[in-house]
């Protein structure tokens, strides 16, 4: 992989991972292609892996990440919803879907997903942040401020995060 050759990596994987499915190998090749900046090839490999095994998590999450990067939020939403069906107890997946929903302008749904993420992991700074942003857009200023303050409190070492939260507060309040 370091030399940018997927064919050699694929052969090595086949030998090293006997017993893993062909879909898993295609998904791993897709991950490698994505990391090498070959988005079209990665997309094709993820799609092939999912045709071989619709339940292949590595392929589904890889395609989800690729769709997000490309701005295909409708496709990303489909993938994250399928991933949530397989693992409905993942705070990270709820947060991810919340971000996608927010980008689609669905603030109430984004707020609900951030709350679901917090129900699973009550100390998730990014979930407080997302819910705070959604609440600002929904006009729930006091709740939003509490969430954004909680986000900063949970990640005090992250100066960039604190500045992002403060900027979001100022920007959204000024636009109201």
mmCIF file of C-alpha atoms in Angstrom:
data_model
loop_
_atom_site.group_PDB
_atom_site.id
_atom_site.type_symbol
_atom_site.label_atom_id
_atom_site.label_comp_id
_atom_site.label_asym_id
_atom_site.label_seq_id
_atom_site.Cartn_x
_atom_site.Cartn_y
_atom_site.Cartn_z
ATOM 1 C CA UNK A 1 0.000 0.000 0.000
ATOM 2 C CA UNK A 2 2.820 2.395 0.803
ATOM 3 C CA UNK A 3 3.950 2.139 -2.816
ATOM 4 C CA UNK A 4 0.439 2.879 -4.077
ATOM 5 C CA UNK A 5 -0.122 -0.597 -5.480
ATOM 6 C CA UNK A 6 -3.499 -2.082 -4.648
ATOM 7 C CA UNK A 7 -2.965 -5.320 -6.568
ATOM 8 C CA UNK A 8 0.041 -6.352 -4.466
ATOM 9 C CA UNK A 9 -1.724 -5.355 -1.270
ATOM 10 C CA UNK A 10 -4.759 -7.381 -2.293
ATOM 11 C CA UNK A 11 -2.689 -10.511 -2.895
ATOM 12 C CA UNK A 12 -0.938 -10.101 0.444
ATOM 13 C CA UNK A 13 -4.275 -9.658 2.172
ATOM 14 C CA UNK A 14 -5.675 -12.793 0.593
ATOM 15 C CA UNK A 15 -2.773 -14.802 1.944
ATOM 16 C CA UNK A 16 -2.776 -13.137 5.356
ATOM 17 C CA UNK A 17 -6.522 -13.205 5.914
ATOM 18 C CA UNK A 18 -7.643 -16.625 4.822
ATOM 19 C CA UNK A 19 -11.191 -17.028 5.955
ATOM 20 C CA UNK A 20 -12.122 -13.393 5.417
ATOM 21 C CA UNK A 21 -14.665 -12.813 2.701
ATOM 22 C CA UNK A 22 -13.963 -11.448 -0.735
ATOM 23 C CA UNK A 23 -16.244 -8.529 0.166
ATOM 24 C CA UNK A 24 -13.999 -7.641 3.101
ATOM 25 C CA UNK A 25 -10.929 -7.685 0.865
ATOM 26 C CA UNK A 26 -12.643 -5.427 -1.691
ATOM 27 C CA UNK A 27 -13.657 -3.071 1.117
ATOM 28 C CA UNK A 28 -10.089 -2.964 2.398
ATOM 29 C CA UNK A 29 -8.848 -2.241 -1.110
ATOM 30 C CA UNK A 30 -11.439 0.566 -1.225
ATOM 31 C CA UNK A 31 -10.037 1.991 2.007
ATOM 32 C CA UNK A 32 -6.544 1.897 0.523
ATOM 33 C CA UNK A 33 -7.696 3.600 -2.678
ATOM 34 C CA UNK A 34 -9.449 6.311 -0.659
ATOM 35 C CA UNK A 35 -6.311 6.960 1.394
ATOM 36 C CA UNK A 36 -4.311 7.223 -1.806
ATOM 37 C CA UNK A 37 -6.715 9.868 -3.099
ATOM 38 C CA UNK A 38 -8.374 7.643 -5.695
ATOM 39 C CA UNK A 39 -11.985 8.463 -4.828
ATOM 40 C CA UNK A 40 -13.590 7.010 -7.968
ATOM 41 C CA UNK A 41 -11.722 3.724 -7.612
ATOM 42 C CA UNK A 42 -12.544 3.592 -3.891
ATOM 43 C CA UNK A 43 -16.223 4.183 -4.604
ATOM 44 C CA UNK A 44 -16.245 1.373 -7.158
ATOM 45 C CA UNK A 45 -14.528 -1.020 -4.738
ATOM 46 C CA UNK A 46 -16.930 -0.173 -1.901
ATOM 47 C CA UNK A 47 -19.905 -0.697 -4.204
ATOM 48 C CA UNK A 48 -18.487 -4.036 -5.369
ATOM 49 C CA UNK A 49 -17.941 -5.151 -1.765
ATOM 50 C CA UNK A 50 -21.519 -4.222 -0.882
ATOM 51 C CA UNK A 51 -22.866 -6.133 -3.873
ATOM 52 C CA UNK A 52 -20.960 -9.190 -2.642
ATOM 53 C CA UNK A 53 -22.085 -8.720 0.964
ATOM 54 C CA UNK A 54 -24.613 -5.988 1.780
ATOM 55 C CA UNK A 55 -23.705 -6.320 5.455
ATOM 56 C CA UNK A 56 -19.992 -5.553 5.041
ATOM 57 C CA UNK A 57 -19.459 -2.783 7.615
ATOM 58 C CA UNK A 58 -16.032 -1.693 6.388
ATOM 59 C CA UNK A 59 -17.442 -1.061 2.911
ATOM 60 C CA UNK A 60 -20.555 0.701 4.200
ATOM 61 C CA UNK A 61 -18.576 3.049 6.447
ATOM 62 C CA UNK A 62 -15.977 3.664 3.748
ATOM 63 C CA UNK A 63 -18.653 4.569 1.230
ATOM 64 C CA UNK A 64 -20.353 6.749 3.846
ATOM 65 C CA UNK A 65 -17.120 8.675 4.470
ATOM 66 C CA UNK A 66 -16.555 9.065 0.727
ATOM 67 C CA UNK A 67 -20.095 10.323 0.151
ATOM 68 C CA UNK A 68 -19.704 12.858 2.959
ATOM 69 C CA UNK A 69 -16.446 14.127 1.465
ATOM 70 C CA UNK A 70 -18.076 14.456 -1.941
ATOM 71 C CA UNK A 71 -21.072 16.314 -0.496
ATOM 72 C CA UNK A 72 -23.551 13.542 -1.355
ATOM 73 C CA UNK A 73 -25.481 13.923 1.886
ATOM 74 C CA UNK A 74 -28.543 12.038 0.670
ATOM 75 C CA UNK A 75 -26.394 9.000 -0.142
ATOM 76 C CA UNK A 76 -24.469 9.418 3.118
ATOM 77 C CA UNK A 77 -27.756 9.493 5.021
ATOM 78 C CA UNK A 78 -28.797 6.195 3.401
ATOM 79 C CA UNK A 79 -25.498 4.591 4.412
ATOM 80 C CA UNK A 80 -25.521 5.849 7.996
ATOM 81 C CA UNK A 81 -29.112 4.694 8.460
ATOM 82 C CA UNK A 82 -28.152 1.201 7.284
ATOM 83 C CA UNK A 83 -25.166 1.263 9.636
ATOM 84 C CA UNK A 84 -27.459 2.274 12.512
ATOM 85 C CA UNK A 85 -29.748 -0.668 11.735
ATOM 86 C CA UNK A 86 -26.742 -2.936 12.223
ATOM 87 C CA UNK A 87 -25.440 -1.094 15.317
ATOM 88 C CA UNK A 88 -28.132 1.033 16.934
ATOM 89 C CA UNK A 89 -26.043 1.557 20.066
ATOM 90 C CA UNK A 90 -23.286 3.615 18.471
ATOM 91 C CA UNK A 91 -23.095 7.180 19.744
ATOM 92 C CA UNK A 92 -20.694 7.963 16.901
ATOM 93 C CA UNK A 93 -23.176 6.852 14.252
ATOM 94 C CA UNK A 94 -25.967 8.931 15.818
ATOM 95 C CA UNK A 95 -23.640 11.926 15.868
ATOM 96 C CA UNK A 96 -22.665 11.327 12.263
ATOM 97 C CA UNK A 97 -26.285 11.078 11.161
ATOM 98 C CA UNK A 98 -27.033 14.227 13.151
ATOM 99 C CA UNK A 99 -24.319 16.115 11.260
ATOM 100 C CA UNK A 100 -25.699 14.894 7.946
ATOM 101 C CA UNK A 101 -29.245 15.837 8.927
ATOM 102 C CA UNK A 102 -28.042 19.289 9.972
ATOM 103 C CA UNK A 103 -26.359 19.773 6.597
ATOM 104 C CA UNK A 104 -29.701 18.875 5.001
ATOM 105 C CA UNK A 105 -31.439 21.527 7.118
ATOM 106 C CA UNK A 106 -33.269 19.030 9.337
ATOM 107 C CA UNK A 107 -32.476 20.675 12.677
ATOM 108 C CA UNK A 108 -35.108 18.892 14.801
ATOM 109 C CA UNK A 109 -33.853 15.527 13.593
ATOM 110 C CA UNK A 110 -30.237 16.596 14.171
ATOM 111 C CA UNK A 111 -31.127 17.642 17.726
ATOM 112 C CA UNK A 112 -32.793 14.266 18.327
ATOM 113 C CA UNK A 113 -29.765 12.348 17.046
ATOM 114 C CA UNK A 114 -27.371 14.392 19.178
ATOM 115 C CA UNK A 115 -29.607 13.625 22.171
ATOM 116 C CA UNK A 116 -29.513 9.916 21.253
ATOM 117 C CA UNK A 117 -25.717 10.059 21.123
ATOM 118 C CA UNK A 118 -25.694 11.688 24.562
ATOM 119 C CA UNK A 119 -28.051 9.033 25.937
ATOM 120 C CA UNK A 120 -25.443 6.438 24.943
ATOM 121 C CA UNK A 121 -22.371 8.471 25.910
ATOM 122 C CA UNK A 122 -23.223 11.309 28.272
ATOM 123 C CA UNK A 123 -19.797 12.941 28.088
ATOM 124 C CA UNK A 124 -19.592 13.322 24.302
ATOM 125 C CA UNK A 125 -18.445 16.910 23.706
ATOM 126 C CA UNK A 126 -19.149 16.814 19.974
ATOM 127 C CA UNK A 127 -22.728 15.661 20.623
ATOM 128 C CA UNK A 128 -23.302 18.595 22.987
ATOM 129 C CA UNK A 129 -21.854 20.868 20.308
ATOM 130 C CA UNK A 130 -24.084 19.497 17.549
ATOM 131 C CA UNK A 131 -27.180 19.641 19.725
ATOM 132 C CA UNK A 132 -26.292 23.190 20.735
ATOM 133 C CA UNK A 133 -26.015 24.275 17.106
ATOM 134 C CA UNK A 134 -29.311 22.619 16.230
ATOM 135 C CA UNK A 135 -31.002 24.255 19.196
ATOM 136 C CA UNK A 136 -29.660 27.671 18.219
ATOM 137 C CA UNK A 137 -31.158 27.246 14.772
ATOM 138 C CA UNK A 138 -34.427 26.117 16.342
ATOM 139 C CA UNK A 139 -34.523 29.265 18.491
ATOM 140 C CA UNK A 140 -33.858 27.515 21.804
ATOM 141 C CA UNK A 141 -31.097 29.865 22.915
ATOM 142 C CA UNK A 142 -30.828 29.015 26.614
ATOM 143 C CA UNK A 143 -30.720 25.259 25.968
ATOM 144 C CA UNK A 144 -28.262 25.819 23.130
ATOM 145 C CA UNK A 145 -25.968 27.902 25.311
ATOM 146 C CA UNK A 146 -26.004 25.206 28.013
ATOM 147 C CA UNK A 147 -25.065 22.570 25.447
ATOM 148 C CA UNK A 148 -22.244 24.628 23.939
ATOM 149 C CA UNK A 149 -20.865 25.431 27.392
ATOM 150 C CA UNK A 150 -21.005 21.727 28.278
ATOM 151 C CA UNK A 151 -19.127 20.918 25.082
ATOM 152 C CA UNK A 152 -16.333 23.331 25.970
ATOM 153 C CA UNK A 153 -16.218 22.101 29.569
ATOM 154 C CA UNK A 154 -15.822 18.496 28.412
ATOM 155 C CA UNK A 155 -12.916 19.335 26.113
ATOM 156 C CA UNK A 156 -10.978 22.088 27.914
ATOM 157 C CA UNK A 157 -7.673 21.094 26.317
ATOM 158 C CA UNK A 158 -9.027 21.724 22.832
ATOM 159 C CA UNK A 159 -8.611 25.435 22.283
ATOM 160 C CA UNK A 160 -9.766 25.119 18.660
ATOM 161 C CA UNK A 161 -12.987 23.473 19.838
ATOM 162 C CA UNK A 162 -13.623 26.252 22.375
ATOM 163 C CA UNK A 163 -13.099 28.893 19.714
ATOM 164 C CA UNK A 164 -15.380 27.036 17.311
ATOM 165 C CA UNK A 165 -18.144 26.889 19.943
ATOM 166 C CA UNK A 166 -17.779 30.585 20.746
ATOM 167 C CA UNK A 167 -17.791 31.481 17.064
ATOM 168 C CA UNK A 168 -20.904 29.405 16.466
ATOM 169 C CA UNK A 169 -22.698 31.136 19.310
ATOM 170 C CA UNK A 170 -21.796 34.613 18.059
ATOM 171 C CA UNK A 171 -22.566 33.834 14.427
ATOM 172 C CA UNK A 172 -25.936 32.249 15.054
ATOM 173 C CA UNK A 173 -27.065 34.793 17.649
ATOM 174 C CA UNK A 174 -26.118 37.646 15.323
ATOM 175 C CA UNK A 175 -28.160 36.034 12.522
ATOM 176 C CA UNK A 176 -31.282 35.762 14.681
#
